[in-house]
mmCIF file of C-alpha atoms in Angstrom:
data_model
loop_
_atom_site.group_PDB
_atom_site.id
_atom_site.type_symbol
_atom_site.label_atom_id
_atom_site.label_comp_id
_atom_site.label_asym_id
_atom_site.label_seq_id
_atom_site.Cartn_x
_atom_site.Cartn_y
_atom_site.Cartn_z
ATOM 1 C CA UNK A 130 -0.063 -0.087 -0.093
ATOM 2 C CA UNK A 131 1.021 3.495 -0.381
ATOM 3 C CA UNK A 132 -0.658 5.008 2.305
ATOM 4 C CA UNK A 133 -2.663 6.964 0.846
ATOM 5 C CA UNK A 134 -6.669 7.597 1.490
ATOM 6 C CA UNK A 135 -8.423 4.557 -0.695
ATOM 7 C CA UNK A 136 -11.396 5.300 -2.663
ATOM 8 C CA UNK A 137 -11.531 9.654 -1.880
ATOM 9 C CA UNK A 138 -15.131 9.627 -1.781
ATOM 10 C CA UNK A 139 -16.229 12.493 -4.179
ATOM 11 C CA UNK A 140 -19.316 14.312 -2.746
ATOM 12 C CA UNK A 141 -19.681 17.412 -4.298
ATOM 13 C CA UNK A 142 -20.551 18.898 -7.678
ATOM 14 C CA UNK A 143 -17.443 20.823 -8.077
ATOM 15 C CA UNK A 144 -15.186 17.773 -7.978
ATOM 16 C CA UNK A 145 -17.256 15.807 -10.069
ATOM 17 C CA UNK A 146 -17.510 18.254 -12.595
ATOM 18 C CA UNK A 147 -13.385 18.638 -12.765
ATOM 19 C CA UNK A 148 -12.906 15.080 -13.098
ATOM 20 C CA UNK A 149 -15.810 14.412 -15.887
ATOM 21 C CA UNK A 150 -13.936 16.250 -18.553
ATOM 22 C CA UNK A 151 -12.899 13.960 -21.149
ATOM 23 C CA UNK A 152 -9.141 14.925 -21.505
ATOM 24 C CA UNK A 153 -8.956 15.043 -17.470
ATOM 25 C CA UNK A 154 -10.448 11.991 -17.468
ATOM 26 C CA UNK A 155 -7.550 10.515 -19.461
ATOM 27 C CA UNK A 156 -4.969 12.587 -17.440
ATOM 28 C CA UNK A 157 -6.225 11.088 -14.017
ATOM 29 C CA UNK A 158 -6.024 7.707 -15.438
ATOM 30 C CA UNK A 159 -2.559 7.825 -17.258
ATOM 31 C CA UNK A 160 -1.318 9.320 -14.068
ATOM 32 C CA UNK A 161 -3.080 6.772 -11.945
ATOM 33 C CA UNK A 162 -0.795 4.249 -14.474
ATOM 34 C CA UNK A 163 2.371 6.350 -14.234
ATOM 35 C CA UNK A 164 2.225 6.881 -10.358
ATOM 36 C CA UNK A 165 4.430 10.446 -11.184
ATOM 37 C CA UNK A 166 4.519 12.160 -14.195
ATOM 38 C CA UNK A 167 5.202 15.712 -15.480
ATOM 39 C CA UNK A 168 3.019 17.573 -17.732
ATOM 40 C CA UNK A 169 5.051 16.861 -20.794
ATOM 41 C CA UNK A 170 4.954 13.188 -20.072
ATOM 42 C CA UNK A 171 1.613 13.041 -20.010
ATOM 43 C CA UNK A 172 1.014 15.419 -23.166
ATOM 44 C CA UNK A 173 3.025 12.959 -24.721
ATOM 45 C CA UNK A 174 0.666 9.926 -23.980
ATOM 46 C CA UNK A 175 -2.448 11.920 -24.461
ATOM 47 C CA UNK A 176 -1.258 13.623 -27.981
ATOM 48 C CA UNK A 177 -2.101 17.165 -27.114
ATOM 49 C CA UNK A 178 -0.025 19.982 -25.997
ATOM 50 C CA UNK A 179 1.529 20.632 -22.702
ATOM 51 C CA UNK A 180 0.509 23.755 -22.068
ATOM 52 C CA UNK A 181 -3.328 22.262 -22.363
ATOM 53 C CA UNK A 182 -2.089 19.598 -20.210
ATOM 54 C CA UNK A 183 -0.667 21.355 -17.917
ATOM 55 C CA UNK A 184 -4.051 23.906 -17.908
ATOM 56 C CA UNK A 185 -6.025 20.573 -16.761
ATOM 57 C CA UNK A 186 -3.788 19.049 -14.203
ATOM 58 C CA UNK A 187 -3.485 22.416 -12.300
ATOM 59 C CA UNK A 188 -7.881 22.288 -12.573
ATOM 60 C CA UNK A 189 -7.654 18.590 -11.376
ATOM 61 C CA UNK A 190 -4.708 19.613 -8.357
ATOM 62 C CA UNK A 191 -7.488 22.828 -7.488
ATOM 63 C CA UNK A 192 -10.350 19.578 -6.248
ATOM 64 C CA UNK A 193 -7.788 17.378 -4.635
ATOM 65 C CA UNK A 194 -7.783 14.836 -7.309
ATOM 66 C CA UNK A 195 -3.887 14.995 -7.855
ATOM 67 C CA UNK A 196 -1.020 17.132 -6.209
ATOM 68 C CA UNK A 197 2.710 17.682 -6.550
ATOM 69 C CA UNK A 198 5.492 15.204 -6.312
ATOM 70 C CA UNK A 199 8.473 14.981 -5.146
ATOM 71 C CA UNK A 200 10.842 15.747 -8.213
ATOM 72 C CA UNK A 201 12.152 12.633 -10.084
ATOM 73 C CA UNK A 202 14.998 14.322 -11.371
ATOM 74 C CA UNK A 203 17.568 17.173 -10.845
ATOM 75 C CA UNK A 204 16.048 19.456 -13.173
ATOM 76 C CA UNK A 205 14.064 21.999 -11.138
ATOM 77 C CA UNK A 206 12.050 23.329 -14.001
ATOM 78 C CA UNK A 207 9.956 20.284 -13.761
ATOM 79 C CA UNK A 208 6.936 19.958 -11.920
ATOM 80 C CA UNK A 209 5.788 16.377 -11.101
ATOM 81 C CA UNK A 210 2.161 15.209 -10.265
ATOM 82 C CA UNK A 211 0.868 12.126 -8.656
ATOM 83 C CA UNK A 212 -2.631 10.966 -7.849
ATOM 84 C CA UNK A 213 -3.635 12.566 -4.338
ATOM 85 C CA UNK A 214 -5.744 9.120 -3.391
ATOM 86 C CA UNK A 215 -5.648 5.697 -4.264
ATOM 87 C CA UNK A 216 -8.716 5.788 -6.338
ATOM 88 C CA UNK A 217 -11.976 7.891 -6.240
ATOM 89 C CA UNK A 218 -15.430 6.701 -5.284
ATOM 90 C CA UNK A 219 -18.684 8.372 -6.598
ATOM 91 C CA UNK A 220 -22.040 7.076 -5.012
ATOM 92 C CA UNK A 221 -25.410 8.106 -6.231
ATOM 93 C CA UNK A 222 -26.541 9.169 -3.271
ATOM 94 C CA UNK A 223 -23.989 12.018 -2.358
ATOM 95 C CA UNK A 224 -25.866 13.634 -6.170
ATOM 96 C CA UNK A 225 -29.273 13.042 -5.884
ATOM 97 C CA UNK A 226 -30.482 15.495 -3.570
ATOM 98 C CA UNK A 227 -30.980 18.212 -6.779
ATOM 99 C CA UNK A 228 -31.431 17.530 -10.338
ATOM 100 C CA UNK A 229 -28.428 19.178 -11.255
ATOM 101 C CA UNK A 230 -26.268 17.184 -9.308
ATOM 102 C CA UNK A 231 -28.106 14.160 -10.503
ATOM 103 C CA UNK A 232 -27.632 15.168 -14.336
ATOM 104 C CA UNK A 233 -23.795 15.643 -13.988
ATOM 105 C CA UNK A 234 -23.454 12.212 -12.226
ATOM 106 C CA UNK A 235 -25.222 10.509 -14.749
ATOM 107 C CA UNK A 236 -23.400 12.396 -17.507
ATOM 108 C CA UNK A 237 -19.918 11.818 -15.711
ATOM 109 C CA UNK A 238 -21.243 8.111 -15.762
ATOM 110 C CA UNK A 239 -21.962 8.134 -19.415
ATOM 111 C CA UNK A 240 -18.130 9.542 -19.878
ATOM 112 C CA UNK A 241 -16.488 7.152 -17.866
ATOM 113 C CA UNK A 242 -18.234 4.380 -19.576
ATOM 114 C CA UNK A 243 -17.385 5.569 -23.334
ATOM 115 C CA UNK A 244 -14.060 6.130 -21.914
ATOM 116 C CA UNK A 245 -13.683 2.241 -20.528
ATOM 117 C CA UNK A 246 -16.053 0.832 -23.722
ATOM 118 C CA UNK A 247 -12.917 2.837 -25.647
ATOM 119 C CA UNK A 248 -10.157 1.350 -23.722
ATOM 120 C CA UNK A 249 -11.866 -2.335 -24.603
ATOM 121 C CA UNK A 250 -12.400 -1.683 -28.300
ATOM 122 C CA UNK A 251 -8.748 -1.032 -28.377
ATOM 123 C CA UNK A 252 -7.495 -4.326 -26.550
ATOM 124 C CA UNK A 253 -10.298 -5.809 -29.471
ATOM 125 C CA UNK A 254 -8.257 -4.206 -32.117
ATOM 126 C CA UNK A 255 -4.816 -5.233 -30.698
ATOM 127 C CA UNK A 256 -5.898 -8.396 -29.487
ATOM 128 C CA UNK A 257 -3.446 -10.247 -32.065
ATOM 129 C CA UNK A 258 -0.229 -8.333 -30.847
ATOM 130 C CA UNK A 259 -0.564 -9.559 -27.129
ATOM 131 C CA UNK A 260 -0.141 -12.914 -27.498
ATOM 132 C CA UNK A 261 -1.450 -16.541 -26.424
ATOM 133 C CA UNK A 262 -1.046 -16.063 -22.452
ATOM 134 C CA UNK A 263 -2.575 -12.622 -22.434
ATOM 135 C CA UNK A 264 -5.597 -13.542 -25.267
ATOM 136 C CA UNK A 265 -6.257 -16.547 -22.641
ATOM 137 C CA UNK A 266 -6.091 -14.869 -19.823
ATOM 138 C CA UNK A 267 -8.436 -11.659 -21.081
ATOM 139 C CA UNK A 268 -12.075 -12.103 -19.791
ATOM 140 C CA UNK A 269 -15.897 -10.789 -21.176
ATOM 141 C CA UNK A 270 -18.807 -12.085 -19.580
ATOM 142 C CA UNK A 271 -21.909 -11.365 -18.326
ATOM 143 C CA UNK A 272 -24.150 -12.825 -15.502
ATOM 144 C CA UNK A 273 -27.546 -12.211 -14.407
ATOM 145 C CA UNK A 274 -28.751 -13.095 -11.015
ATOM 146 C CA UNK A 275 -31.738 -12.788 -8.908
ATOM 147 C CA UNK A 276 -30.222 -10.706 -5.981
ATOM 148 C CA UNK A 277 -31.678 -8.007 -3.731
ATOM 149 C CA UNK A 278 -30.296 -4.844 -3.450
ATOM 150 C CA UNK A 279 -28.886 -5.840 -0.100
ATOM 151 C CA UNK A 280 -26.729 -8.676 -1.793
ATOM 152 C CA UNK A 281 -26.171 -6.945 -4.527
ATOM 153 C CA UNK A 282 -23.970 -4.352 -2.151
ATOM 154 C CA UNK A 283 -22.328 -7.086 -0.946
ATOM 155 C CA UNK A 284 -21.378 -8.660 -3.846
ATOM 156 C CA UNK A 285 -19.920 -5.288 -5.004
ATOM 157 C CA UNK A 286 -18.171 -4.760 -1.300
ATOM 158 C CA UNK A 287 -16.869 -8.689 -2.163
ATOM 159 C CA UNK A 288 -15.461 -7.870 -6.102
ATOM 160 C CA UNK A 289 -13.780 -4.715 -4.559
ATOM 161 C CA UNK A 290 -12.088 -6.617 -2.098
ATOM 162 C CA UNK A 291 -10.690 -9.075 -4.305
ATOM 163 C CA UNK A 292 -9.791 -6.506 -6.899
ATOM 164 C CA UNK A 293 -7.590 -4.729 -4.091
ATOM 165 C CA UNK A 294 -5.683 -7.731 -3.005
ATOM 166 C CA UNK A 295 -4.521 -8.185 -6.409
ATOM 167 C CA UNK A 296 -3.499 -4.116 -6.765
ATOM 168 C CA UNK A 297 -1.713 -4.348 -3.339
ATOM 169 C CA UNK A 298 -0.152 -7.602 -4.326
ATOM 170 C CA UNK A 299 1.020 -6.256 -8.155
ATOM 171 C CA UNK A 300 1.844 -2.757 -6.725
ATOM 172 C CA UNK A 301 4.588 -4.591 -3.945
ATOM 173 C CA UNK A 302 5.654 -7.014 -6.455
ATOM 174 C CA UNK A 303 6.643 -4.036 -8.681
ATOM 175 C CA UNK A 304 8.216 -1.963 -5.638
ATOM 176 C CA UNK A 305 10.604 -5.206 -5.133
ATOM 177 C CA UNK A 306 11.639 -4.686 -8.769
ATOM 178 C CA UNK A 307 9.453 -7.864 -9.710
ATOM 179 C CA UNK A 308 8.089 -6.290 -12.961
ATOM 180 C CA UNK A 309 8.844 -9.415 -16.051
ATOM 181 C CA UNK A 310 5.525 -9.947 -17.657
ATOM 182 C CA UNK A 311 3.299 -7.460 -16.233
ATOM 183 C CA UNK A 312 1.165 -5.428 -18.051
ATOM 184 C CA UNK A 313 -1.379 -2.656 -17.142
ATOM 185 C CA UNK A 314 -4.591 -4.582 -16.607
ATOM 186 C CA UNK A 315 -8.258 -2.731 -16.693
ATOM 187 C CA UNK A 316 -11.100 -4.473 -14.327
ATOM 188 C CA UNK A 317 -14.539 -2.850 -15.591
ATOM 189 C CA UNK A 318 -16.954 -4.205 -13.516
ATOM 190 C CA UNK A 319 -21.234 -2.761 -14.143
ATOM 191 C CA UNK A 320 -23.843 -4.426 -11.718
ATOM 192 C CA UNK A 321 -27.175 -2.891 -12.645
ATOM 193 C CA UNK A 322 -30.953 -4.111 -12.200
ATOM 194 C CA UNK A 323 -32.907 -4.743 -15.384
ATOM 195 C CA UNK A 324 -35.891 -5.616 -16.422
ATOM 196 C CA UNK A 325 -36.956 -7.457 -19.407
#
């Protein structure tokens, strides 16, 4: 573990809107993967101008989503950034008390979904380049169950605990120098009620 707050809960509309910007979300994701980076490094990853990336990084920092990091080089002109927490949590209950808040949460959720779908589409397009082991390990499935809301909440809690255990294992292995064969892995889950 990094000692940072785990899944910082976003409860205010301003912070939600700051994160729910397409480029800012891409930058936050890239910074989460890199753990520390400069605006120049992130600009290269997202194919945008350094000045634009710097502006959006400052906006994320204004809302406490990222923070300045210890310099990683002797060049004092470089400004290094890191995530302010190990993940964020956005809950419906914090945004349902006003129509504007509910609409903002829906818009943000749609953006997050579209970006995740784009990540998966890219994997599908590049699947042949990943090799046999990664293709065998990659998963896409759908499960339909009959549950109560409490049972679904418990299932979510158990899945998150499992994901955290694997995340902590991967971070510890990276920190110990065990990086052979490790790649960034996205796990997207959607659990929601539906009627036919």
